PDB file of C-alpha atoms and ligand atoms in Angstrom:
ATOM      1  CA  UNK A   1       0.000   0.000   0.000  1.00 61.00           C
ATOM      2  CA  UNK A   2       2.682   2.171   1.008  1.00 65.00           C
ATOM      3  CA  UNK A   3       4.749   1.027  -1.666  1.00 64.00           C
ATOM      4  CA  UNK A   4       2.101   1.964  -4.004  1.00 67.00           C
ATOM      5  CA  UNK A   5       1.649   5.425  -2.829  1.00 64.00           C
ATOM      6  CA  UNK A   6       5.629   5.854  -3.482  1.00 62.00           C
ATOM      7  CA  UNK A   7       5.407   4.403  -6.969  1.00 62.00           C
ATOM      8  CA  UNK A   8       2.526   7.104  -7.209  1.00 64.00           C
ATOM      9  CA  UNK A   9       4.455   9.965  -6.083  1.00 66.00           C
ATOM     10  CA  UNK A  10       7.678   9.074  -6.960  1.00 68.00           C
ATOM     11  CA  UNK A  11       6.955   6.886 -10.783  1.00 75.00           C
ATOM     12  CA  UNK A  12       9.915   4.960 -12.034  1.00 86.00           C
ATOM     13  CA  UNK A  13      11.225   6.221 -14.912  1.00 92.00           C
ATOM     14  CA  UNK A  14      13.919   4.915 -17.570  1.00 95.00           C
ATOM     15  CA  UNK A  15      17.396   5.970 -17.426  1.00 93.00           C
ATOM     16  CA  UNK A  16      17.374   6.235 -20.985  1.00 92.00           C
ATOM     17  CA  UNK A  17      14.314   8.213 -21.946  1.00 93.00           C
ATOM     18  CA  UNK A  18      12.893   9.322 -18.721  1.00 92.00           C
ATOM     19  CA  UNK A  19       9.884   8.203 -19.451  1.00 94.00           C
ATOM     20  CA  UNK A  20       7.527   6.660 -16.866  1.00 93.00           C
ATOM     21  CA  UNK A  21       8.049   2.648 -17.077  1.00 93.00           C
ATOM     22  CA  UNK A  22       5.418   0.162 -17.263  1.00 90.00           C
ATOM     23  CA  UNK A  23       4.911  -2.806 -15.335  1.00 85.00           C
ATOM     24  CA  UNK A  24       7.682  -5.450 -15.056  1.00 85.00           C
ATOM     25  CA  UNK A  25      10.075  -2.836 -16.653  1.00 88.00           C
ATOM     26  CA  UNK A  26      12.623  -2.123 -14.651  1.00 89.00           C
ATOM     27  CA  UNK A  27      15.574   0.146 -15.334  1.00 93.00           C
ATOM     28  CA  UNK A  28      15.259   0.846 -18.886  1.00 95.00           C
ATOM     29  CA  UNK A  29      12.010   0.626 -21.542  1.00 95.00           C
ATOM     30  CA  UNK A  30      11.706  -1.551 -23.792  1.00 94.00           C
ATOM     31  CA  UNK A  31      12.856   0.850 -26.714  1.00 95.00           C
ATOM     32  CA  UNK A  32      16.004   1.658 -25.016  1.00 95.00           C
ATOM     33  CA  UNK A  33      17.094  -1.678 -24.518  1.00 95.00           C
ATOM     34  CA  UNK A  34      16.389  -1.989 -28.338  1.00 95.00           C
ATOM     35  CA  UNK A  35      18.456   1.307 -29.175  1.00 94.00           C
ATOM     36  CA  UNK A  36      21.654   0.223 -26.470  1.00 96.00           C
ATOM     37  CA  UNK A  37      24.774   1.138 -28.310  1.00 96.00           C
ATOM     38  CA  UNK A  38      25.904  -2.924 -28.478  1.00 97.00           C
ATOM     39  CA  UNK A  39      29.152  -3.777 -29.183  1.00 97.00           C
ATOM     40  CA  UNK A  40      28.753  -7.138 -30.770  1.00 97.00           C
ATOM     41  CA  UNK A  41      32.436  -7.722 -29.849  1.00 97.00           C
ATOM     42  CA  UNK A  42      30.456 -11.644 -29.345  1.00 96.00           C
ATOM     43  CA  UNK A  43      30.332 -12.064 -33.414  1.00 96.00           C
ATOM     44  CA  UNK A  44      34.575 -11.005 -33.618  1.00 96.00           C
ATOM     45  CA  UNK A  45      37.010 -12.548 -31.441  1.00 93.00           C
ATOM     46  CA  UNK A  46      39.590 -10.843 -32.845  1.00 95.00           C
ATOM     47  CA  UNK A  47      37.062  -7.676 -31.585  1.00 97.00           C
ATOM     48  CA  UNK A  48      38.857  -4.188 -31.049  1.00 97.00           C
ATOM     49  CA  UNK A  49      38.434  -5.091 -27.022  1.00 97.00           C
ATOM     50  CA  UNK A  50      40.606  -8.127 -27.336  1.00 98.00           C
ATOM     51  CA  UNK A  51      42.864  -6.231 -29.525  1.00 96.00           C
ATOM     52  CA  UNK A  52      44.004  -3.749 -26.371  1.00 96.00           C
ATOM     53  CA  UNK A  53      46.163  -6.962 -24.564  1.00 96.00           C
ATOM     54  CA  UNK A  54      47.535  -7.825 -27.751  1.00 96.00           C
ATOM     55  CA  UNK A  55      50.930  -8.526 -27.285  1.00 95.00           C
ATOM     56  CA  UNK A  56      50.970  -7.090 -23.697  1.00 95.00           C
ATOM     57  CA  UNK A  57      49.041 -10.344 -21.873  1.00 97.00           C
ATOM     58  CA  UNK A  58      47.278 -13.266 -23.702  1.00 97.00           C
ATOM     59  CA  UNK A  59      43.536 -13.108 -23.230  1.00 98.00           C
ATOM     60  CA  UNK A  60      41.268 -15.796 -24.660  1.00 97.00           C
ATOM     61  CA  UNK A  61      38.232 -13.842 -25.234  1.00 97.00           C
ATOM     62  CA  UNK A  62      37.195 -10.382 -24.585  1.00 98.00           C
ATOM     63  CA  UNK A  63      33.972  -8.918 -24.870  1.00 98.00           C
ATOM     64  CA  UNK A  64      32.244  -5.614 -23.830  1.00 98.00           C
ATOM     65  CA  UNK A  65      28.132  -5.310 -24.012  1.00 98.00           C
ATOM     66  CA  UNK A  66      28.083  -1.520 -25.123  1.00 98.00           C
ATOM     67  CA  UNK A  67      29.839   1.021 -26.231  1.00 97.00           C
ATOM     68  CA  UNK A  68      30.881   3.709 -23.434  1.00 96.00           C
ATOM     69  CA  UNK A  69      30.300   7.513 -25.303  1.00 93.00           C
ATOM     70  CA  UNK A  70      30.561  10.210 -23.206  1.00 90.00           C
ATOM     71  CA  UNK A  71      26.937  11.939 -23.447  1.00 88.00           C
ATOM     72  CA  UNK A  72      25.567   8.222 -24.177  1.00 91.00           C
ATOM     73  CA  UNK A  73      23.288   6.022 -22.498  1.00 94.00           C
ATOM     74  CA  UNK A  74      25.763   4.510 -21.139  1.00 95.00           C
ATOM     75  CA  UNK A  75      27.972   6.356 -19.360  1.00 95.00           C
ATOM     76  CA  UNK A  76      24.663   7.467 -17.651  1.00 95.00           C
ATOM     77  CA  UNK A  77      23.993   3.623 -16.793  1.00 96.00           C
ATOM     78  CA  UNK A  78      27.296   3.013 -15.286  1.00 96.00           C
ATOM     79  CA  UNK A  79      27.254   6.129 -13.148  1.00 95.00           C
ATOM     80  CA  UNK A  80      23.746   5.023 -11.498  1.00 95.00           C
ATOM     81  CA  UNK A  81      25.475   1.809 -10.810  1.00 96.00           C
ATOM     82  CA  UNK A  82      28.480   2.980  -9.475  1.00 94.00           C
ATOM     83  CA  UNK A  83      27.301   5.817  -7.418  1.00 93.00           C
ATOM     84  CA  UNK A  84      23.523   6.251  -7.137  1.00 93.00           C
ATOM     85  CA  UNK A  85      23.487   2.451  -5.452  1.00 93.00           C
ATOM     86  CA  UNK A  86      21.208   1.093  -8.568  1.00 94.00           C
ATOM     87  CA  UNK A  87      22.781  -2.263  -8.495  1.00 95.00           C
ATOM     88  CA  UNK A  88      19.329  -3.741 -10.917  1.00 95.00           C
ATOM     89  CA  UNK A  89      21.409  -2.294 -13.731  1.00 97.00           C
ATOM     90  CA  UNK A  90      24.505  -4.852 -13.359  1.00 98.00           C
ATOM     91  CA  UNK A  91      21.491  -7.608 -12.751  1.00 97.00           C
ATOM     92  CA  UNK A  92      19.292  -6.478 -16.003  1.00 96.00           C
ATOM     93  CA  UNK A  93      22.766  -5.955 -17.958  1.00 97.00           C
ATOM     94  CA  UNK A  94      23.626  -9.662 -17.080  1.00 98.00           C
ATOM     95  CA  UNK A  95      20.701 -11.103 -18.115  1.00 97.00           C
ATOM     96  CA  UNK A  96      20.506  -9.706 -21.325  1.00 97.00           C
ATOM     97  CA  UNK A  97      24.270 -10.320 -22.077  1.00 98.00           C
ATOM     98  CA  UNK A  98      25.076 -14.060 -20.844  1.00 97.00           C
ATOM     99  CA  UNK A  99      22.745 -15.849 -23.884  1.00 97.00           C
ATOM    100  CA  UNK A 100      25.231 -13.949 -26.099  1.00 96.00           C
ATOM    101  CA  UNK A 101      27.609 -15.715 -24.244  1.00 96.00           C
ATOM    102  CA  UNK A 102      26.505 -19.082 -23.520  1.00 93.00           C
ATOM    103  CA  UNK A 103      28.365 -20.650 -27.010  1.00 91.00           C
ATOM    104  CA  UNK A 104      31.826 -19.276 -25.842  1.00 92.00           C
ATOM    105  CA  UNK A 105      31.892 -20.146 -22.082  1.00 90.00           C
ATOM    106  CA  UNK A 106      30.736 -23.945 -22.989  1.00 80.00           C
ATOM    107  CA  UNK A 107      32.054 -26.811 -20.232  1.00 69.00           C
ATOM    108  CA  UNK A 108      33.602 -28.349 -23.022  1.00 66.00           C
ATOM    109  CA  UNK A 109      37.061 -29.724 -22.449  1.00 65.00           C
ATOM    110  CA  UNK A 110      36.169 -32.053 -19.039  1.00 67.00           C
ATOM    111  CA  UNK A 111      39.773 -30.720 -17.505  1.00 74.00           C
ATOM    112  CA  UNK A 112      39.106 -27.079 -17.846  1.00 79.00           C
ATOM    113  CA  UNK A 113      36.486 -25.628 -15.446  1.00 90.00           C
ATOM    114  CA  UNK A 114      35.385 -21.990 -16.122  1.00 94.00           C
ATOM    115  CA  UNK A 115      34.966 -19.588 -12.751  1.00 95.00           C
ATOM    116  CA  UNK A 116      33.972 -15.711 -12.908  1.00 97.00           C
ATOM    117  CA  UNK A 117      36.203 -13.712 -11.277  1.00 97.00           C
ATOM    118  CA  UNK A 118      34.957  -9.918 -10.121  1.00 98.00           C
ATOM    119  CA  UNK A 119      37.749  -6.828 -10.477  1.00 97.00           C
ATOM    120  CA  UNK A 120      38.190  -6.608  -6.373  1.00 94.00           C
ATOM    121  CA  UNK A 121      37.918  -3.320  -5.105  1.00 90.00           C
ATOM    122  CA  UNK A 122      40.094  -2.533  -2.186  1.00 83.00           C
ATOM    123  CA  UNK A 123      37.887  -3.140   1.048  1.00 83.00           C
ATOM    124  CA  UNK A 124      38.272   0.825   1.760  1.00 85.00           C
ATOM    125  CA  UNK A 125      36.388   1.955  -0.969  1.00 84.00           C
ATOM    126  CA  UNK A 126      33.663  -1.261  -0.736  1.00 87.00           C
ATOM    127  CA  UNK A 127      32.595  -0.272   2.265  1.00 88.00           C
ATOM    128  CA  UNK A 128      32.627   3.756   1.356  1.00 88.00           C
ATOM    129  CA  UNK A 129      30.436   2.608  -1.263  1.00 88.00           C
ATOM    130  CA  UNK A 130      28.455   0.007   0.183  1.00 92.00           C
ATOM    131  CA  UNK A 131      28.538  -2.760  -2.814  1.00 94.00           C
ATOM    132  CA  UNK A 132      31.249  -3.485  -5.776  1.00 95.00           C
ATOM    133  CA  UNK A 133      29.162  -2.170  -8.658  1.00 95.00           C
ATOM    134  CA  UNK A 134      30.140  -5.302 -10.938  1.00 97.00           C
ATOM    135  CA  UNK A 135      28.835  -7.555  -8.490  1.00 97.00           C
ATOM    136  CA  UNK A 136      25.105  -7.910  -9.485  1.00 98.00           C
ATOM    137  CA  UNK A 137      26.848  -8.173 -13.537  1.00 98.00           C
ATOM    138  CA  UNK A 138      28.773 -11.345 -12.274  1.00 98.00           C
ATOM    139  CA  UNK A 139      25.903 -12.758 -10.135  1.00 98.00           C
ATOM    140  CA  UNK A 140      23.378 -12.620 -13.270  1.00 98.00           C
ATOM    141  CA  UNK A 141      26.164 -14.277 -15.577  1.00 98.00           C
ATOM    142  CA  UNK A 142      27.396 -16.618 -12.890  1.00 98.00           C
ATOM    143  CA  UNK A 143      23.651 -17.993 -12.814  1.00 97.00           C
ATOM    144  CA  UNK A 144      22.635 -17.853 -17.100  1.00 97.00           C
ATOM    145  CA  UNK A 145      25.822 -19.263 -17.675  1.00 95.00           C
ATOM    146  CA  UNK A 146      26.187 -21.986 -14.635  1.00 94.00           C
ATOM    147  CA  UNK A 147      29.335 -20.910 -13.909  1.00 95.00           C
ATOM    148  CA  UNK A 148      31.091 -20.496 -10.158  1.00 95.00           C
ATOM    149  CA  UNK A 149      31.457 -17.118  -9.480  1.00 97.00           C
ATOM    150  CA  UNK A 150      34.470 -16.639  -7.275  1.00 95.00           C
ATOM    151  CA  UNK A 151      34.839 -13.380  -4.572  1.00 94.00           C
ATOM    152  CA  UNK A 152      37.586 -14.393  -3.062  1.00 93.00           C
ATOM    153  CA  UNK A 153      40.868 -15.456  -5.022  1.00 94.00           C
ATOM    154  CA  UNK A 154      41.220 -12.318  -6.532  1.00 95.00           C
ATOM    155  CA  UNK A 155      42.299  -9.261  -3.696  1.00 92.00           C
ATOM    156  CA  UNK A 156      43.343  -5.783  -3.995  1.00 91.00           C
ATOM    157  CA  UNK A 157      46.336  -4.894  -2.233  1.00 84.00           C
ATOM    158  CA  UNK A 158      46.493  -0.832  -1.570  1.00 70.00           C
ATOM    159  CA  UNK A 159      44.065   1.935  -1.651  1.00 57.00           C
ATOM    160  CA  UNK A 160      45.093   4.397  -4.046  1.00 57.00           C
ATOM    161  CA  UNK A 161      44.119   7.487  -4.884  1.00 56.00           C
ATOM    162  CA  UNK A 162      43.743   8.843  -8.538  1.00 54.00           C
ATOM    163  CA  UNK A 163      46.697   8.098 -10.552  1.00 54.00           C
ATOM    164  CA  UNK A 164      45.887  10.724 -13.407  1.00 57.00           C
ATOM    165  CA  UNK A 165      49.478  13.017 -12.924  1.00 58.00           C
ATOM    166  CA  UNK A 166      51.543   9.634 -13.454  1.00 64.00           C
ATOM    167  CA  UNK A 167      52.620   8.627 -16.703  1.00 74.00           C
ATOM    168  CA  UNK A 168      51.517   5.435 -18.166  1.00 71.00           C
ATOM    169  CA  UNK A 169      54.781   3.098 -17.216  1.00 73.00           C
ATOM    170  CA  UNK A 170      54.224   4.117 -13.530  1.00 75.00           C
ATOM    171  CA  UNK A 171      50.626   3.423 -13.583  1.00 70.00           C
ATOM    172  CA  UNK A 172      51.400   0.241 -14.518  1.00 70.00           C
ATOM    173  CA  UNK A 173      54.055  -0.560 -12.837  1.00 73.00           C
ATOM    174  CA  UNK A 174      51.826   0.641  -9.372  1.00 73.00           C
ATOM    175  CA  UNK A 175      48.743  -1.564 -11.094  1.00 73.00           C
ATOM    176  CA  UNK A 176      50.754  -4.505 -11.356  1.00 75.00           C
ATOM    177  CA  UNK A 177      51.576  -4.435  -7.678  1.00 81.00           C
ATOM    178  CA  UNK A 178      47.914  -4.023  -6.875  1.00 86.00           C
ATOM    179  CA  UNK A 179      46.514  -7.120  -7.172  1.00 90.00           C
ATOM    180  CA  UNK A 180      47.256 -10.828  -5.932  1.00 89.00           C
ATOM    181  CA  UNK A 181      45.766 -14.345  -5.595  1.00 88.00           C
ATOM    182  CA  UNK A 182      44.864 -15.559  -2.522  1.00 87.00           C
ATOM    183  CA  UNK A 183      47.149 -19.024  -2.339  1.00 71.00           C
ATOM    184  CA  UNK A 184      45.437 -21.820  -2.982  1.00 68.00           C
ATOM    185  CA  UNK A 185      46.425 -25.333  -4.215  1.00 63.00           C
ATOM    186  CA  UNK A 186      43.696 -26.727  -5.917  1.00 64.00           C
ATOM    187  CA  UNK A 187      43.340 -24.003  -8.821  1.00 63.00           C
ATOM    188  CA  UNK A 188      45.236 -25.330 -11.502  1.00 73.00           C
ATOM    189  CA  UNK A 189      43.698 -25.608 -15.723  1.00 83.00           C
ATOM    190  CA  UNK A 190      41.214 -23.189 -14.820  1.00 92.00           C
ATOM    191  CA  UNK A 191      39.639 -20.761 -17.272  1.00 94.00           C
ATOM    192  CA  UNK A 192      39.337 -17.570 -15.441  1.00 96.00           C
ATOM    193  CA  UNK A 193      36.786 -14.961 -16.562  1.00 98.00           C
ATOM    194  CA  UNK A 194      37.474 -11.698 -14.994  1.00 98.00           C
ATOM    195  CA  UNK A 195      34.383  -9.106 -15.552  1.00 98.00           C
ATOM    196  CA  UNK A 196      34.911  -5.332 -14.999  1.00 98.00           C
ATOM    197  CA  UNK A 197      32.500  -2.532 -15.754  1.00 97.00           C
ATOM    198  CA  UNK A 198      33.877  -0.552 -18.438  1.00 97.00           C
ATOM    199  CA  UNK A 199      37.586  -1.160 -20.362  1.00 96.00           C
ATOM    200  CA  UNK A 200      39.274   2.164 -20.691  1.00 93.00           C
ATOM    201  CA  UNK A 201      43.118   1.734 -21.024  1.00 92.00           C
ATOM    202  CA  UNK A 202      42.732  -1.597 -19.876  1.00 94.00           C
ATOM    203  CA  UNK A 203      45.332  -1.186 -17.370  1.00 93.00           C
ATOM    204  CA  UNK A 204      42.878  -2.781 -14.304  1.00 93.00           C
ATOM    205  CA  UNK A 205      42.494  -5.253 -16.146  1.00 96.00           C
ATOM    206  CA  UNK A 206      46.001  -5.635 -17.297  1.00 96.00           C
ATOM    207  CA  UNK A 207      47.058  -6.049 -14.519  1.00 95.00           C
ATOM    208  CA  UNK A 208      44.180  -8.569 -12.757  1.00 96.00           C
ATOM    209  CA  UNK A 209      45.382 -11.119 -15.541  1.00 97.00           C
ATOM    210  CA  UNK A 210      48.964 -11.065 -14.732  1.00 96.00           C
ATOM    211  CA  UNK A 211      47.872 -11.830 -11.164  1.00 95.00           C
ATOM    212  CA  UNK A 212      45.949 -14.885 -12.007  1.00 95.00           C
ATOM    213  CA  UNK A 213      47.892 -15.705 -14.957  1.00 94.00           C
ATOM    214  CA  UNK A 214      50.556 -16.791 -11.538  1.00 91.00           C
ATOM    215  CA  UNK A 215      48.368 -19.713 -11.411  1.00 91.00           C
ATOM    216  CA  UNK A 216      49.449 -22.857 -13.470  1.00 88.00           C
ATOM    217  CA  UNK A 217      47.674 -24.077 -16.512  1.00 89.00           C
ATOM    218  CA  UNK A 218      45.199 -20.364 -16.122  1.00 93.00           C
ATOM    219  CA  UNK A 219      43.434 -19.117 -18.829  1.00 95.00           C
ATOM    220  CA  UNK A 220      41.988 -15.592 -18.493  1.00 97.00           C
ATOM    221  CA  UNK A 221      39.220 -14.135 -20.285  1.00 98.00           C
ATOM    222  CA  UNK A 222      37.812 -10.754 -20.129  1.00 98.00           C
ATOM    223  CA  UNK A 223      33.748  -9.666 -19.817  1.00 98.00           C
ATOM    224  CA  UNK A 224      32.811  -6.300 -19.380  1.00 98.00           C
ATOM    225  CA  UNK A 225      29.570  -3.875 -19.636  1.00 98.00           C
ATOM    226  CA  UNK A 226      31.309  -1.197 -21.132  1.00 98.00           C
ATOM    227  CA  UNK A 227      33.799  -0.146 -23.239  1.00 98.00           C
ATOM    228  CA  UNK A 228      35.676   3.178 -24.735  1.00 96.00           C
ATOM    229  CA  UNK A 229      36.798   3.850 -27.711  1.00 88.00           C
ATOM    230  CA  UNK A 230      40.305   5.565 -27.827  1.00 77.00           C
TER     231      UNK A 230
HETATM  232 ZN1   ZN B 301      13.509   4.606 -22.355  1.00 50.51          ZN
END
């Protein structure tokens, strides 16, 4: 009843179009999530996405959903998730991404086993924020695709402030350090897929699949919801 009264007051509208959403929409409206700027870096694996690690660390796969522009829709999706608390975006996002997914991610070879592996933020700025905004992403793909998804082998070492005045070998050089594997011994031919919400440089990301790459027999791919064209 109450409830009610606040949908009355207060309608949901979509983040594309601001227009007032209809029951069982969430999010977005049904024409925006026709008009999304997608990528289909799914049809290319030699995509533009996979082609930012050429030569610097071998990724299987890589593929971003949309296309990040900088008045687009979104850039205004990723900034409700990241800092208006709207983690149904990462969840909708998910679940209209994994079927694209389901032929590359296949259980296969019977001695590789596929587990989804979030960016870690460093426990500072989780609990600042409340939530890891690519949490809800991996949770929807962990369940379309039946894959493990996997909080904990992946950790963030330092809390670091923006790195903008350093040049691009000391970023990386400071990225590299930044993340680590949790020791374990039973993580060997495993076929890592590390999701992120947008690739920019790529440098995050860089530098999470050196840091599992440390693992004998790994295989990294990369899954994101956004990506930038540079
Ligand atoms: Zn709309």
């Amino acid at each position: 009843m109450l409830k009610n009264l606040f949908k009355t007051i207060f309608p949901d509208l979509c983040i594309g179009c601001n227009g007032l959403l209809i029951k069982n929409e969430s999010v977005l409206c049904i024409h925006c999530r026709h008009d999304l700027p997608y990528t289909q870096h799914h049809k290319n694996p030699n995509n533009e996405a996979l082609l930012k690690f050429y030569g610097i660390v071998p990724i299987e796969n890589c593929f971003a959903m949309l296309y990040f522009h900088n008045e687009g829709i979104a850039k205004r999706l990723m900034h409700q998730l990241k800092y208006k608390g709207k983690q149904e975006i990462g969840t909708l996002l998910g679940n209209m991404y994994y079927p694209e997914l389901e032929d590359k991610f296949k259980h296969e070879d019977s001695k590789t086993t596929f587990e989804i592996i979030p960016v870690p933020l460093h426990k500072k700025r989780q609990k600042e924020r409340g939530y890891n905004q690519v949490t809800t992403f991996c949770k929807a793909l962990s369940k379309g695709l039946d894959i493990t998804l996997n909080e904990t082998l992946l950790i963030r070492n330092h809390y670091t402030k923006t790195q903008t005045q350093k040049n691009k070998i000391a970023r990386q050089k400071i990225n590299d350090a930044l993340f680590d594997i949790v020791e374990t011994t039973s993580e060997s031919n495993k076929h890592y897929i590390l999701v992120d919400d947008i690739i920019t440089t790529g440098a995050t990301l860089e530098a999470c699949a050196k840091a599992l790459l440390r693992i004998p027999n790994a295989k990294v791919s990369i899954v994101t919801m956004a990506f930038t064209e540079t």
